[in-house]
Amino acid sequence: MATNPAKVPDISIAEEPGILKQPKAVWAVFFACIIAFMGLGLVDPILPAIAEQLDANPSEVTLLFTSYNAVMAVAMLITGVITSRIGMKRTLLSGIVIIALFSGLGGLSNGIWELVFLRGGWGLGNALFVATALTAIVTLSTSGNAKAIILYEAAIGLGISVGPLIGGSLGAIIWRGPFFGVAVLMVIAFLGLIILMPKTNAGQVTKKKTSLSDPFRALKHRSLLVLGIAAALYNFGFFTLLAYSPFVLGLGEHGLGFVFLGWGILLALTSVFMAPKLQQWFGTVMSMCTMLFVFSLVLLAMGIWTSTQWVVIATVIFAGALLGNINTLITTAVMNASPVERSTASAAYSFLRFLGGAIAPFLAGKLSEIYNPRIPFLVGGGIVFLSVVFILLNHGHIRHVDKAEGH
């Protein structure tokens, strides 16, 4: 597994020029990605408001992320099966329709458990869209696979950064507002894909049908398994910060919106501009471990100074810079990790990483209720640190990632 076969060429972030020279289909998916990931950030500023309005405690409200990520994790296993039978364009459109439907119904719900169930449906739509969007951008891009991944991560960053600002504004009016806002935005994304994404390029059905067992077979490659487990541990920290920090920041909807706007802007900028430089200078694995280690220290700082508002605000925003780098570096490493088809590798990897994102939110809420508000951040930091240890212990299985990129 030191080299990849010809059908899956290696990715190096810094090699291919022309990231802005893309066909219309790529920009259509890029635009839809921004809107889809607005949905993640749109809800974040209203978590305390949902708890108050629906008389729910933090562990119940954080289930909105747990159900979302749990369904996404399982659904990732079937995205390849669906895409190989109905094509990328129809899969993307199906995901958008499901997101719009369940987010709209979420805005009409009157109980926390009803809302948790509907967020699970939202996760199903997001799984179909997210996994297929990455494959679509990488497949259709004309500027090289590495730049396509950067474009995808940039769309995620832009969506996550703008989402909280819109969510805070709508949430200040009524907590249901952001749910209806997502539904409207997804309708716009649907129209954009219908108009801009041509059938001949993106709607065709692949000749080779993917089976349900393919992602599990892909995990037999130790390199992919190592990165998937590391990503699950990392996502535990990611969603501890995203789902739980609004409860300790002590800010209203507008304030939370601005904090996560800064977080998202740094995430977007570093994923596009800083991650390529880190990979070029230090290699993917070393850069990834360094960023993960610093992120674990950030969560530790949040746990120590939980009651100091300005420290928590500063660390949340600074964490965005680390997460942008980590996201791009891990995604690039996964695409180089094994000789399986990229869509299958993405499905297997996403299944593992979203399992971490499913466990963390609920556990963070429970730990805060049983012990104190500091414990979720301390546990999250410890688990992210474990991801560094795990990568270093298994470095021999993923060292070819750097060799493939010329390091």
mmCIF file of C-alpha atoms in Angstrom:
data_model
loop_
_atom_site.group_PDB
_atom_site.id
_atom_site.type_symbol
_atom_site.label_atom_id
_atom_site.label_comp_id
_atom_site.label_asym_id
_atom_site.label_seq_id
_atom_site.Cartn_x
_atom_site.Cartn_y
_atom_site.Cartn_z
ATOM 1 C CA MET A 1 0.000 0.000 0.000
ATOM 2 C CA ALA A 2 2.991 2.288 -0.331
ATOM 3 C CA THR A 3 1.726 3.498 -3.688
ATOM 4 C CA ASN A 4 -1.685 3.848 -5.222
ATOM 5 C CA PRO A 5 -2.699 2.242 -8.505
ATOM 6 C CA ALA A 6 -3.045 4.360 -11.591
ATOM 7 C CA LYS A 7 -6.824 4.672 -11.307
ATOM 8 C CA VAL A 8 -6.465 6.521 -8.005
ATOM 9 C CA PRO A 9 -3.707 9.114 -8.506
ATOM 10 C CA ASP A 10 -2.002 10.599 -5.480
ATOM 11 C CA ILE A 11 -2.999 13.999 -4.161
ATOM 12 C CA SER A 12 -0.618 16.779 -3.262
ATOM 13 C CA ILE A 13 -2.141 20.051 -2.159
ATOM 14 C CA ALA A 14 0.562 22.355 -3.454
ATOM 15 C CA GLU A 15 1.081 20.976 -6.970
ATOM 16 C CA GLU A 16 -1.862 21.812 -9.226
ATOM 17 C CA PRO A 17 -2.552 25.463 -10.146
ATOM 18 C CA GLY A 18 -5.843 27.086 -11.118
ATOM 19 C CA ILE A 19 -8.224 26.470 -8.227
ATOM 20 C CA LEU A 20 -10.662 29.080 -9.611
ATOM 21 C CA LYS A 21 -10.727 27.556 -13.094
ATOM 22 C CA GLN A 22 -13.615 25.145 -12.610
ATOM 23 C CA PRO A 23 -16.570 24.066 -14.755
ATOM 24 C CA LYS A 24 -20.061 25.315 -13.876
ATOM 25 C CA ALA A 25 -20.965 21.963 -12.338
ATOM 26 C CA VAL A 26 -18.232 22.332 -9.698
ATOM 27 C CA TRP A 27 -19.383 25.845 -8.777
ATOM 28 C CA ALA A 28 -22.971 24.625 -8.529
ATOM 29 C CA VAL A 29 -21.937 21.942 -6.021
ATOM 30 C CA PHE A 30 -19.679 24.446 -4.229
ATOM 31 C CA PHE A 31 -22.589 26.858 -3.789
ATOM 32 C CA ALA A 32 -24.866 24.067 -2.577
ATOM 33 C CA CYS A 33 -22.173 22.963 -0.077
ATOM 34 C CA ILE A 34 -22.030 26.454 1.405
ATOM 35 C CA ILE A 35 -25.788 26.453 1.924
ATOM 36 C CA ALA A 36 -25.836 22.888 3.271
ATOM 37 C CA PHE A 37 -23.193 23.683 5.880
ATOM 38 C CA MET A 38 -24.948 26.899 6.809
ATOM 39 C CA GLY A 39 -27.479 24.493 8.320
ATOM 40 C CA LEU A 40 -24.898 23.232 10.823
ATOM 41 C CA GLY A 41 -23.927 26.697 12.043
ATOM 42 C CA LEU A 42 -27.401 28.161 11.752
ATOM 43 C CA VAL A 43 -28.693 26.076 14.661
ATOM 44 C CA ASP A 44 -25.716 26.581 16.992
ATOM 45 C CA PRO A 45 -26.577 30.082 18.335
ATOM 46 C CA ILE A 46 -30.100 29.005 19.305
ATOM 47 C CA LEU A 47 -29.214 25.942 21.412
ATOM 48 C CA PRO A 48 -29.682 27.779 24.748
ATOM 49 C CA ALA A 49 -32.908 29.327 23.433
ATOM 50 C CA ILE A 50 -34.230 25.886 22.448
ATOM 51 C CA ALA A 51 -33.415 24.608 25.947
ATOM 52 C CA GLU A 52 -35.349 27.483 27.480
ATOM 53 C CA GLN A 53 -38.327 27.458 25.128
ATOM 54 C CA LEU A 54 -38.815 23.691 25.141
ATOM 55 C CA ASP A 55 -37.933 23.266 28.836
ATOM 56 C CA ALA A 56 -35.014 20.933 28.061
ATOM 57 C CA ASN A 57 -31.670 20.421 29.770
ATOM 58 C CA PRO A 58 -28.294 20.604 27.935
ATOM 59 C CA SER A 59 -27.960 16.838 27.475
ATOM 60 C CA GLU A 60 -31.356 16.740 25.746
ATOM 61 C CA VAL A 61 -30.617 19.713 23.501
ATOM 62 C CA THR A 62 -27.198 18.351 22.504
ATOM 63 C CA LEU A 63 -29.051 15.273 21.260
ATOM 64 C CA LEU A 64 -29.871 17.464 18.241
ATOM 65 C CA PHE A 65 -26.234 16.929 17.211
ATOM 66 C CA THR A 66 -26.097 13.321 18.408
ATOM 67 C CA SER A 67 -29.097 12.160 16.346
ATOM 68 C CA TYR A 68 -27.861 14.184 13.368
ATOM 69 C CA ASN A 69 -24.355 12.660 13.454
ATOM 70 C CA ALA A 70 -25.486 9.121 14.328
ATOM 71 C CA VAL A 71 -27.827 8.958 11.340
ATOM 72 C CA MET A 72 -25.148 10.546 9.148
ATOM 73 C CA ALA A 73 -22.607 7.915 10.224
ATOM 74 C CA VAL A 74 -24.856 4.982 9.327
ATOM 75 C CA ALA A 75 -26.200 6.619 6.182
ATOM 76 C CA MET A 76 -22.662 7.188 4.897
ATOM 77 C CA LEU A 77 -22.457 3.432 4.351
ATOM 78 C CA ILE A 78 -25.254 3.534 1.763
ATOM 79 C CA THR A 79 -24.317 6.722 -0.078
ATOM 80 C CA GLY A 80 -22.093 4.839 -2.524
ATOM 81 C CA VAL A 81 -24.816 2.275 -3.193
ATOM 82 C CA ILE A 82 -27.314 5.023 -3.994
ATOM 83 C CA THR A 83 -24.930 7.191 -6.022
ATOM 84 C CA SER A 84 -23.760 4.287 -8.195
ATOM 85 C CA ARG A 85 -27.382 3.530 -9.098
ATOM 86 C CA ILE A 86 -29.042 6.929 -9.566
ATOM 87 C CA GLY A 87 -26.014 9.139 -10.268
ATOM 88 C CA MET A 88 -24.355 12.022 -8.435
ATOM 89 C CA LYS A 89 -26.778 14.741 -9.458
ATOM 90 C CA ARG A 90 -29.905 12.873 -8.370
ATOM 91 C CA THR A 91 -28.257 11.843 -5.105
ATOM 92 C CA LEU A 92 -27.308 15.452 -4.367
ATOM 93 C CA LEU A 93 -30.825 16.652 -5.164
ATOM 94 C CA SER A 94 -32.367 13.904 -3.021
ATOM 95 C CA GLY A 95 -30.209 14.933 -0.085
ATOM 96 C CA ILE A 96 -31.195 18.574 -0.489
ATOM 97 C CA VAL A 97 -34.905 17.726 -0.597
ATOM 98 C CA ILE A 98 -34.633 15.637 2.596
ATOM 99 C CA ILE A 99 -32.734 18.414 4.412
ATOM 100 C CA ALA A 100 -35.310 21.022 3.372
ATOM 101 C CA LEU A 101 -38.213 18.787 4.437
ATOM 102 C CA PHE A 102 -36.902 17.848 7.888
ATOM 103 C CA SER A 103 -35.558 21.304 8.717
ATOM 104 C CA GLY A 104 -38.929 22.821 7.796
ATOM 105 C CA LEU A 105 -40.732 20.260 9.962
ATOM 106 C CA GLY A 106 -38.256 21.031 12.762
ATOM 107 C CA GLY A 107 -39.407 24.626 12.704
ATOM 108 C CA LEU A 108 -42.970 23.423 13.261
ATOM 109 C CA SER A 109 -42.143 21.046 16.145
ATOM 110 C CA ASN A 110 -43.280 21.677 19.727
ATOM 111 C CA GLY A 111 -41.163 19.232 21.762
ATOM 112 C CA ILE A 112 -37.498 18.447 22.187
ATOM 113 C CA TRP A 113 -37.840 14.735 21.362
ATOM 114 C CA GLU A 114 -39.782 15.507 18.208
ATOM 115 C CA LEU A 115 -37.032 17.921 17.230
ATOM 116 C CA VAL A 116 -34.326 15.333 17.970
ATOM 117 C CA PHE A 117 -36.085 12.835 15.687
ATOM 118 C CA LEU A 118 -36.393 15.394 12.890
ATOM 119 C CA ARG A 119 -32.699 16.295 13.184
ATOM 120 C CA GLY A 120 -31.975 12.623 12.537
ATOM 121 C CA GLY A 121 -33.883 12.891 9.253
ATOM 122 C CA TRP A 122 -31.886 16.023 8.505
ATOM 123 C CA GLY A 123 -28.720 13.948 9.063
ATOM 124 C CA LEU A 124 -29.883 11.421 6.455
ATOM 125 C CA GLY A 125 -30.216 14.175 3.868
ATOM 126 C CA ASN A 126 -26.872 15.649 4.828
ATOM 127 C CA ALA A 127 -25.168 12.257 4.479
ATOM 128 C CA LEU A 128 -26.445 11.847 0.929
ATOM 129 C CA PHE A 129 -25.391 15.370 0.075
ATOM 130 C CA VAL A 130 -22.027 15.674 1.872
ATOM 131 C CA ALA A 131 -20.483 12.367 0.761
ATOM 132 C CA THR A 132 -21.623 12.852 -2.817
ATOM 133 C CA ALA A 133 -20.570 16.517 -2.922
ATOM 134 C CA LEU A 134 -16.971 15.652 -2.044
ATOM 135 C CA THR A 135 -16.900 12.945 -4.709
ATOM 136 C CA ALA A 136 -18.567 15.257 -7.262
ATOM 137 C CA ILE A 137 -16.142 18.132 -6.736
ATOM 138 C CA VAL A 138 -13.083 15.840 -6.840
ATOM 139 C CA THR A 139 -14.413 14.029 -9.943
ATOM 140 C CA LEU A 140 -15.516 17.090 -11.914
ATOM 141 C CA SER A 141 -12.720 19.496 -10.992
ATOM 142 C CA THR A 142 -10.276 20.457 -13.744
ATOM 143 C CA SER A 143 -7.596 21.893 -11.441
ATOM 144 C CA GLY A 144 -6.498 18.673 -9.761
ATOM 145 C CA ASN A 145 -7.758 16.584 -6.884
ATOM 146 C CA ALA A 146 -5.900 18.433 -4.120
ATOM 147 C CA LYS A 147 -7.280 21.824 -5.123
ATOM 148 C CA ALA A 148 -10.733 20.268 -5.383
ATOM 149 C CA ILE A 149 -10.498 19.115 -1.758
ATOM 150 C CA ILE A 150 -9.430 22.624 -0.723
ATOM 151 C CA LEU A 151 -12.438 24.005 -2.607
ATOM 152 C CA TYR A 152 -14.715 21.582 -0.764
ATOM 153 C CA GLU A 153 -13.246 22.507 2.621
ATOM 154 C CA ALA A 154 -13.553 26.205 1.732
ATOM 155 C CA ALA A 155 -17.259 25.710 1.026
ATOM 156 C CA ILE A 156 -17.632 24.021 4.419
ATOM 157 C CA GLY A 157 -15.817 26.900 6.113
ATOM 158 C CA LEU A 158 -17.851 29.576 4.366
ATOM 159 C CA GLY A 159 -21.108 27.827 5.199
ATOM 160 C CA ILE A 160 -20.172 27.283 8.833
ATOM 161 C CA SER A 161 -18.979 30.898 9.185
ATOM 162 C CA VAL A 162 -22.015 32.615 7.654
ATOM 163 C CA GLY A 163 -24.530 30.199 9.187
ATOM 164 C CA PRO A 164 -24.196 31.336 12.828
ATOM 165 C CA LEU A 165 -24.593 34.992 11.873
ATOM 166 C CA ILE A 166 -27.831 34.280 10.017
ATOM 167 C CA GLY A 167 -28.931 31.829 12.706
ATOM 168 C CA GLY A 168 -28.288 34.364 15.456
ATOM 169 C CA SER A 169 -30.279 37.024 13.622
ATOM 170 C CA LEU A 170 -33.227 34.726 12.894
ATOM 171 C CA GLY A 171 -33.003 33.076 16.317
ATOM 172 C CA ALA A 172 -33.212 36.433 18.076
ATOM 173 C CA ILE A 173 -36.653 36.831 16.501
ATOM 174 C CA ILE A 174 -37.870 33.293 17.181
ATOM 175 C CA TRP A 175 -35.985 30.031 17.781
ATOM 176 C CA ARG A 176 -37.877 28.383 14.918
ATOM 177 C CA GLY A 177 -36.483 30.925 12.447
ATOM 178 C CA PRO A 178 -33.176 29.184 11.659
ATOM 179 C CA PHE A 179 -34.980 25.904 10.851
ATOM 180 C CA PHE A 180 -37.212 27.655 8.334
ATOM 181 C CA GLY A 181 -34.137 29.539 7.090
ATOM 182 C CA VAL A 182 -32.346 26.269 6.290
ATOM 183 C CA ALA A 183 -35.392 25.009 4.382
ATOM 184 C CA VAL A 184 -35.472 28.149 2.235
ATOM 185 C CA LEU A 185 -31.716 28.051 1.596
ATOM 186 C CA MET A 186 -31.884 24.406 0.527
ATOM 187 C CA VAL A 187 -34.611 25.245 -1.975
ATOM 188 C CA ILE A 188 -32.219 27.832 -3.466
ATOM 189 C CA ALA A 189 -29.452 25.201 -3.561
ATOM 190 C CA PHE A 190 -31.833 22.767 -5.258
ATOM 191 C CA LEU A 191 -32.630 25.280 -7.994
ATOM 192 C CA GLY A 192 -28.926 26.079 -8.425
ATOM 193 C CA LEU A 193 -28.027 22.421 -9.004
ATOM 194 C CA ILE A 194 -30.959 21.875 -11.350
ATOM 195 C CA ILE A 195 -29.865 24.820 -13.501
ATOM 196 C CA LEU A 196 -26.066 24.671 -13.319
ATOM 197 C CA MET A 197 -25.192 20.980 -12.973
ATOM 198 C CA PRO A 198 -25.491 19.279 -16.364
ATOM 199 C CA LYS A 199 -26.894 15.754 -16.599
ATOM 200 C CA THR A 200 -24.247 14.571 -19.010
ATOM 201 C CA ASN A 201 -21.422 15.241 -16.532
ATOM 202 C CA ALA A 202 -22.898 14.707 -13.095
ATOM 203 C CA GLY A 203 -26.138 12.838 -13.497
ATOM 204 C CA GLN A 204 -24.889 9.700 -15.126
ATOM 205 C CA VAL A 205 -25.064 6.373 -13.339
ATOM 206 C CA THR A 206 -21.755 4.592 -12.899
ATOM 207 C CA LYS A 207 -21.305 1.264 -14.647
ATOM 208 C CA LYS A 208 -19.858 -0.362 -11.545
ATOM 209 C CA LYS A 209 -22.450 -0.770 -8.779
ATOM 210 C CA THR A 210 -21.253 -0.267 -5.216
ATOM 211 C CA SER A 211 -22.339 -2.772 -2.577
ATOM 212 C CA LEU A 212 -23.112 -2.250 1.124
ATOM 213 C CA SER A 213 -20.060 -4.297 2.073
ATOM 214 C CA ASP A 214 -17.579 -2.139 0.121
ATOM 215 C CA PRO A 215 -16.944 0.429 2.914
ATOM 216 C CA PHE A 216 -16.322 -2.366 5.427
ATOM 217 C CA ARG A 217 -13.945 -4.078 3.021
ATOM 218 C CA ALA A 218 -12.174 -0.751 2.551
ATOM 219 C CA LEU A 219 -11.518 -0.585 6.297
ATOM 220 C CA LYS A 220 -9.399 -3.739 5.961
ATOM 221 C CA HIS A 221 -6.742 -1.354 4.683
ATOM 222 C CA ARG A 222 -4.966 -0.468 7.903
ATOM 223 C CA SER A 223 -4.101 3.030 6.711
ATOM 224 C CA LEU A 224 -7.747 3.947 6.149
ATOM 225 C CA LEU A 225 -8.783 2.373 9.455
ATOM 226 C CA VAL A 226 -6.101 4.316 11.362
ATOM 227 C CA LEU A 227 -7.162 7.646 9.847
ATOM 228 C CA GLY A 228 -10.842 6.865 10.395
ATOM 229 C CA ILE A 229 -10.340 6.107 14.093
ATOM 230 C CA ALA A 230 -8.138 9.199 14.501
ATOM 231 C CA ALA A 231 -10.860 11.281 12.845
ATOM 232 C CA ALA A 232 -13.484 9.827 15.204
ATOM 233 C CA LEU A 233 -11.375 10.865 18.210
ATOM 234 C CA TYR A 234 -10.805 14.315 16.680
ATOM 235 C CA ASN A 235 -14.496 14.781 15.910
ATOM 236 C CA PHE A 236 -15.268 14.043 19.545
ATOM 237 C CA GLY A 237 -13.422 17.243 20.425
ATOM 238 C CA PHE A 238 -14.851 19.130 17.442
ATOM 239 C CA PHE A 239 -18.464 18.490 18.415
ATOM 240 C CA THR A 240 -17.798 18.974 22.120
ATOM 241 C CA LEU A 241 -16.775 22.513 21.219
ATOM 242 C CA LEU A 242 -19.529 23.084 18.674
ATOM 243 C CA ALA A 243 -22.480 21.607 20.583
ATOM 244 C CA TYR A 244 -21.585 22.350 24.195
ATOM 245 C CA SER A 245 -19.692 25.680 24.230
ATOM 246 C CA PRO A 246 -22.861 27.776 23.553
ATOM 247 C CA PHE A 247 -24.105 26.740 27.004
ATOM 248 C CA VAL A 248 -21.077 28.190 28.823
ATOM 249 C CA LEU A 249 -20.410 31.292 26.722
ATOM 250 C CA GLY A 250 -23.212 33.212 28.435
ATOM 251 C CA LEU A 251 -24.179 35.093 25.260
ATOM 252 C CA GLY A 252 -27.457 35.727 23.478
ATOM 253 C CA GLU A 253 -28.279 34.629 19.942
ATOM 254 C CA HIS A 254 -26.526 37.611 18.313
ATOM 255 C CA GLY A 255 -23.422 37.222 20.471
ATOM 256 C CA LEU A 256 -23.136 33.497 19.754
ATOM 257 C CA GLY A 257 -23.631 34.220 16.067
ATOM 258 C CA PHE A 258 -20.670 36.624 15.999
ATOM 259 C CA VAL A 259 -18.398 34.284 17.992
ATOM 260 C CA PHE A 260 -19.026 31.391 15.629
ATOM 261 C CA LEU A 261 -18.761 33.745 12.652
ATOM 262 C CA GLY A 262 -15.159 34.438 13.690
ATOM 263 C CA TRP A 263 -14.620 30.723 14.300
ATOM 264 C CA GLY A 264 -15.913 29.841 10.848
ATOM 265 C CA ILE A 265 -13.965 32.550 9.028
ATOM 266 C CA LEU A 266 -10.684 31.276 10.474
ATOM 267 C CA LEU A 267 -11.722 27.714 9.634
ATOM 268 C CA ALA A 268 -12.347 28.685 6.008
ATOM 269 C CA LEU A 269 -9.160 30.737 5.602
ATOM 270 C CA THR A 270 -6.790 28.172 7.103
ATOM 271 C CA SER A 271 -8.319 25.283 5.172
ATOM 272 C CA VAL A 272 -7.575 27.084 1.909
ATOM 273 C CA PHE A 273 -4.372 29.046 2.568
ATOM 274 C CA MET A 274 -2.545 27.593 5.561
ATOM 275 C CA ALA A 275 -3.069 23.822 5.241
ATOM 276 C CA PRO A 276 -1.316 23.618 1.829
ATOM 277 C CA LYS A 277 1.724 25.410 3.237
ATOM 278 C CA LEU A 278 1.867 23.164 6.289
ATOM 279 C CA GLN A 279 1.705 20.074 4.103
ATOM 280 C CA GLN A 280 4.396 21.419 1.788
ATOM 281 C CA TRP A 281 6.760 22.357 4.618
ATOM 282 C CA PHE A 282 6.250 19.566 7.171
ATOM 283 C CA GLY A 283 4.240 16.820 5.497
ATOM 284 C CA THR A 284 0.649 15.781 6.113
ATOM 285 C CA VAL A 285 1.140 13.460 9.093
ATOM 286 C CA MET A 286 3.394 15.772 11.132
ATOM 287 C CA SER A 287 1.207 18.809 10.417
ATOM 288 C CA MET A 288 -1.920 16.868 11.347
ATOM 289 C CA CYS A 289 -0.445 15.655 14.655
ATOM 290 C CA THR A 290 0.776 19.148 15.557
ATOM 291 C CA MET A 291 -2.605 20.751 14.900
ATOM 292 C CA LEU A 292 -4.426 18.010 16.829
ATOM 293 C CA PHE A 293 -2.065 18.443 19.788
ATOM 294 C CA VAL A 294 -2.625 22.208 19.881
ATOM 295 C CA PHE A 295 -6.389 21.656 19.621
ATOM 296 C CA SER A 296 -6.235 19.349 22.649
ATOM 297 C CA LEU A 297 -4.481 22.157 24.564
ATOM 298 C CA VAL A 298 -7.199 24.611 23.501
ATOM 299 C CA LEU A 299 -9.904 22.327 24.887
ATOM 300 C CA LEU A 300 -7.845 21.932 28.068
ATOM 301 C CA ALA A 301 -7.680 25.730 28.401
ATOM 302 C CA MET A 302 -11.450 25.938 27.934
ATOM 303 C CA GLY A 303 -11.872 23.399 30.710
ATOM 304 C CA ILE A 304 -9.570 25.279 33.099
ATOM 305 C CA TRP A 305 -10.993 28.761 32.455
ATOM 306 C CA THR A 306 -14.622 27.825 31.739
ATOM 307 C CA SER A 307 -15.925 30.578 34.015
ATOM 308 C CA THR A 308 -13.801 33.287 32.353
ATOM 309 C CA GLN A 309 -15.956 34.416 29.438
ATOM 310 C CA TRP A 310 -13.311 36.197 27.356
ATOM 311 C CA VAL A 311 -11.007 33.158 27.492
ATOM 312 C CA VAL A 312 -13.742 30.817 26.232
ATOM 313 C CA ILE A 313 -14.675 33.257 23.454
ATOM 314 C CA ALA A 314 -11.032 33.646 22.371
ATOM 315 C CA THR A 315 -10.331 29.908 22.432
ATOM 316 C CA VAL A 316 -13.478 29.071 20.445
ATOM 317 C CA ILE A 317 -12.505 31.542 17.720
ATOM 318 C CA PHE A 318 -8.847 30.445 17.707
ATOM 319 C CA ALA A 319 -9.933 26.798 17.466
ATOM 320 C CA GLY A 320 -11.427 27.597 14.064
ATOM 321 C CA ALA A 321 -7.909 28.114 12.676
ATOM 322 C CA LEU A 322 -6.823 24.708 13.945
ATOM 323 C CA LEU A 323 -9.932 22.905 12.711
ATOM 324 C CA GLY A 324 -9.613 24.310 9.193
ATOM 325 C CA ASN A 325 -6.098 22.904 8.940
ATOM 326 C CA ILE A 326 -7.043 19.554 10.469
ATOM 327 C CA ASN A 327 -10.060 19.062 8.210
ATOM 328 C CA THR A 328 -8.101 19.638 5.009
ATOM 329 C CA LEU A 329 -5.086 17.595 6.120
ATOM 330 C CA ILE A 330 -7.129 14.583 7.232
ATOM 331 C CA THR A 331 -9.306 14.628 4.111
ATOM 332 C CA THR A 332 -6.212 14.776 1.894
ATOM 333 C CA ALA A 333 -4.585 11.939 3.837
ATOM 334 C CA VAL A 334 -7.691 9.759 3.511
ATOM 335 C CA MET A 335 -7.802 10.295 -0.249
ATOM 336 C CA ASN A 336 -4.188 9.068 -0.438
ATOM 337 C CA ALA A 337 -4.440 6.344 2.190
ATOM 338 C CA SER A 338 -5.618 3.275 0.289
ATOM 339 C CA PRO A 339 -6.038 1.928 -3.257
ATOM 340 C CA VAL A 340 -9.859 1.794 -3.056
ATOM 341 C CA GLU A 341 -12.179 4.095 -4.977
ATOM 342 C CA ARG A 342 -12.355 7.528 -3.401
ATOM 343 C CA SER A 343 -16.135 7.457 -2.940
ATOM 344 C CA THR A 344 -15.828 4.168 -1.014
ATOM 345 C CA ALA A 345 -12.897 5.463 1.049
ATOM 346 C CA SER A 346 -14.876 8.615 1.861
ATOM 347 C CA ALA A 347 -17.911 6.583 2.973
ATOM 348 C CA ALA A 348 -15.849 4.299 5.228
ATOM 349 C CA TYR A 349 -13.914 7.194 6.750
ATOM 350 C CA SER A 350 -17.034 9.318 7.252
ATOM 351 C CA PHE A 351 -18.804 6.446 9.002
ATOM 352 C CA LEU A 352 -16.075 6.333 11.652
ATOM 353 C CA ARG A 353 -15.591 10.067 12.093
ATOM 354 C CA PHE A 354 -19.284 10.846 12.533
ATOM 355 C CA LEU A 355 -19.547 8.159 15.202
ATOM 356 C CA GLY A 356 -17.239 10.351 17.270
ATOM 357 C CA GLY A 357 -19.437 13.330 16.483
ATOM 358 C CA ALA A 358 -22.522 11.389 17.613
ATOM 359 C CA ILE A 359 -21.176 10.384 21.016
ATOM 360 C CA ALA A 360 -19.577 13.693 22.029
ATOM 361 C CA PRO A 361 -22.566 16.112 22.220
ATOM 362 C CA PHE A 362 -24.778 13.969 24.446
ATOM 363 C CA LEU A 363 -21.871 12.903 26.642
ATOM 364 C CA ALA A 364 -20.772 16.539 27.041
ATOM 365 C CA GLY A 365 -24.233 17.534 28.224
ATOM 366 C CA LYS A 366 -24.434 14.610 30.641
ATOM 367 C CA LEU A 367 -20.968 15.212 32.082
ATOM 368 C CA SER A 368 -21.834 18.846 32.754
ATOM 369 C CA GLU A 369 -25.022 17.821 34.583
ATOM 370 C CA ILE A 370 -23.384 15.062 36.645
ATOM 371 C CA TYR A 371 -20.121 16.870 37.461
ATOM 372 C CA ASN A 372 -19.541 20.502 36.407
ATOM 373 C CA PRO A 373 -19.248 22.631 33.237
ATOM 374 C CA ARG A 374 -15.474 22.122 33.018
ATOM 375 C CA ILE A 375 -15.463 18.347 32.626
ATOM 376 C CA PRO A 376 -16.775 18.109 28.999
ATOM 377 C CA PHE A 377 -13.884 20.240 27.717
ATOM 378 C CA LEU A 378 -11.293 18.336 29.747
ATOM 379 C CA VAL A 379 -12.602 14.999 28.493
ATOM 380 C CA GLY A 380 -12.763 16.321 24.920
ATOM 381 C CA GLY A 381 -9.167 17.555 25.122
ATOM 382 C CA GLY A 382 -8.010 14.204 26.468
ATOM 383 C CA ILE A 383 -9.694 12.284 23.667
ATOM 384 C CA VAL A 384 -8.225 14.580 20.983
ATOM 385 C CA PHE A 385 -4.792 14.003 22.549
ATOM 386 C CA LEU A 386 -5.437 10.253 22.224
ATOM 387 C CA SER A 387 -5.850 10.771 18.462
ATOM 388 C CA VAL A 388 -2.272 12.105 18.327
ATOM 389 C CA VAL A 389 -0.947 9.143 20.307
ATOM 390 C CA PHE A 390 -2.905 6.741 18.109
ATOM 391 C CA ILE A 391 -1.512 8.245 14.881
ATOM 392 C CA LEU A 392 2.061 8.157 16.172
ATOM 393 C CA LEU A 393 1.707 4.535 17.326
ATOM 394 C CA ASN A 394 0.426 3.579 13.873
ATOM 395 C CA HIS A 395 2.662 5.880 11.851
ATOM 396 C CA GLY A 396 4.106 2.955 9.921
ATOM 397 C CA HIS A 397 0.711 2.292 8.341
ATOM 398 C CA ILE A 398 0.219 5.840 7.041
ATOM 399 C CA ARG A 399 3.752 7.073 6.308
ATOM 400 C CA HIS A 400 3.151 6.396 2.591
ATOM 401 C CA VAL A 401 0.736 9.358 2.613
ATOM 402 C CA ASP A 402 3.713 11.729 2.832
ATOM 403 C CA LYS A 403 5.765 9.664 0.376
ATOM 404 C CA ALA A 404 2.943 9.913 -2.153
ATOM 405 C CA GLU A 405 3.130 13.677 -1.841
ATOM 406 C CA GLY A 406 6.894 13.845 -2.266
ATOM 407 C CA HIS A 407 7.869 14.385 1.390
#
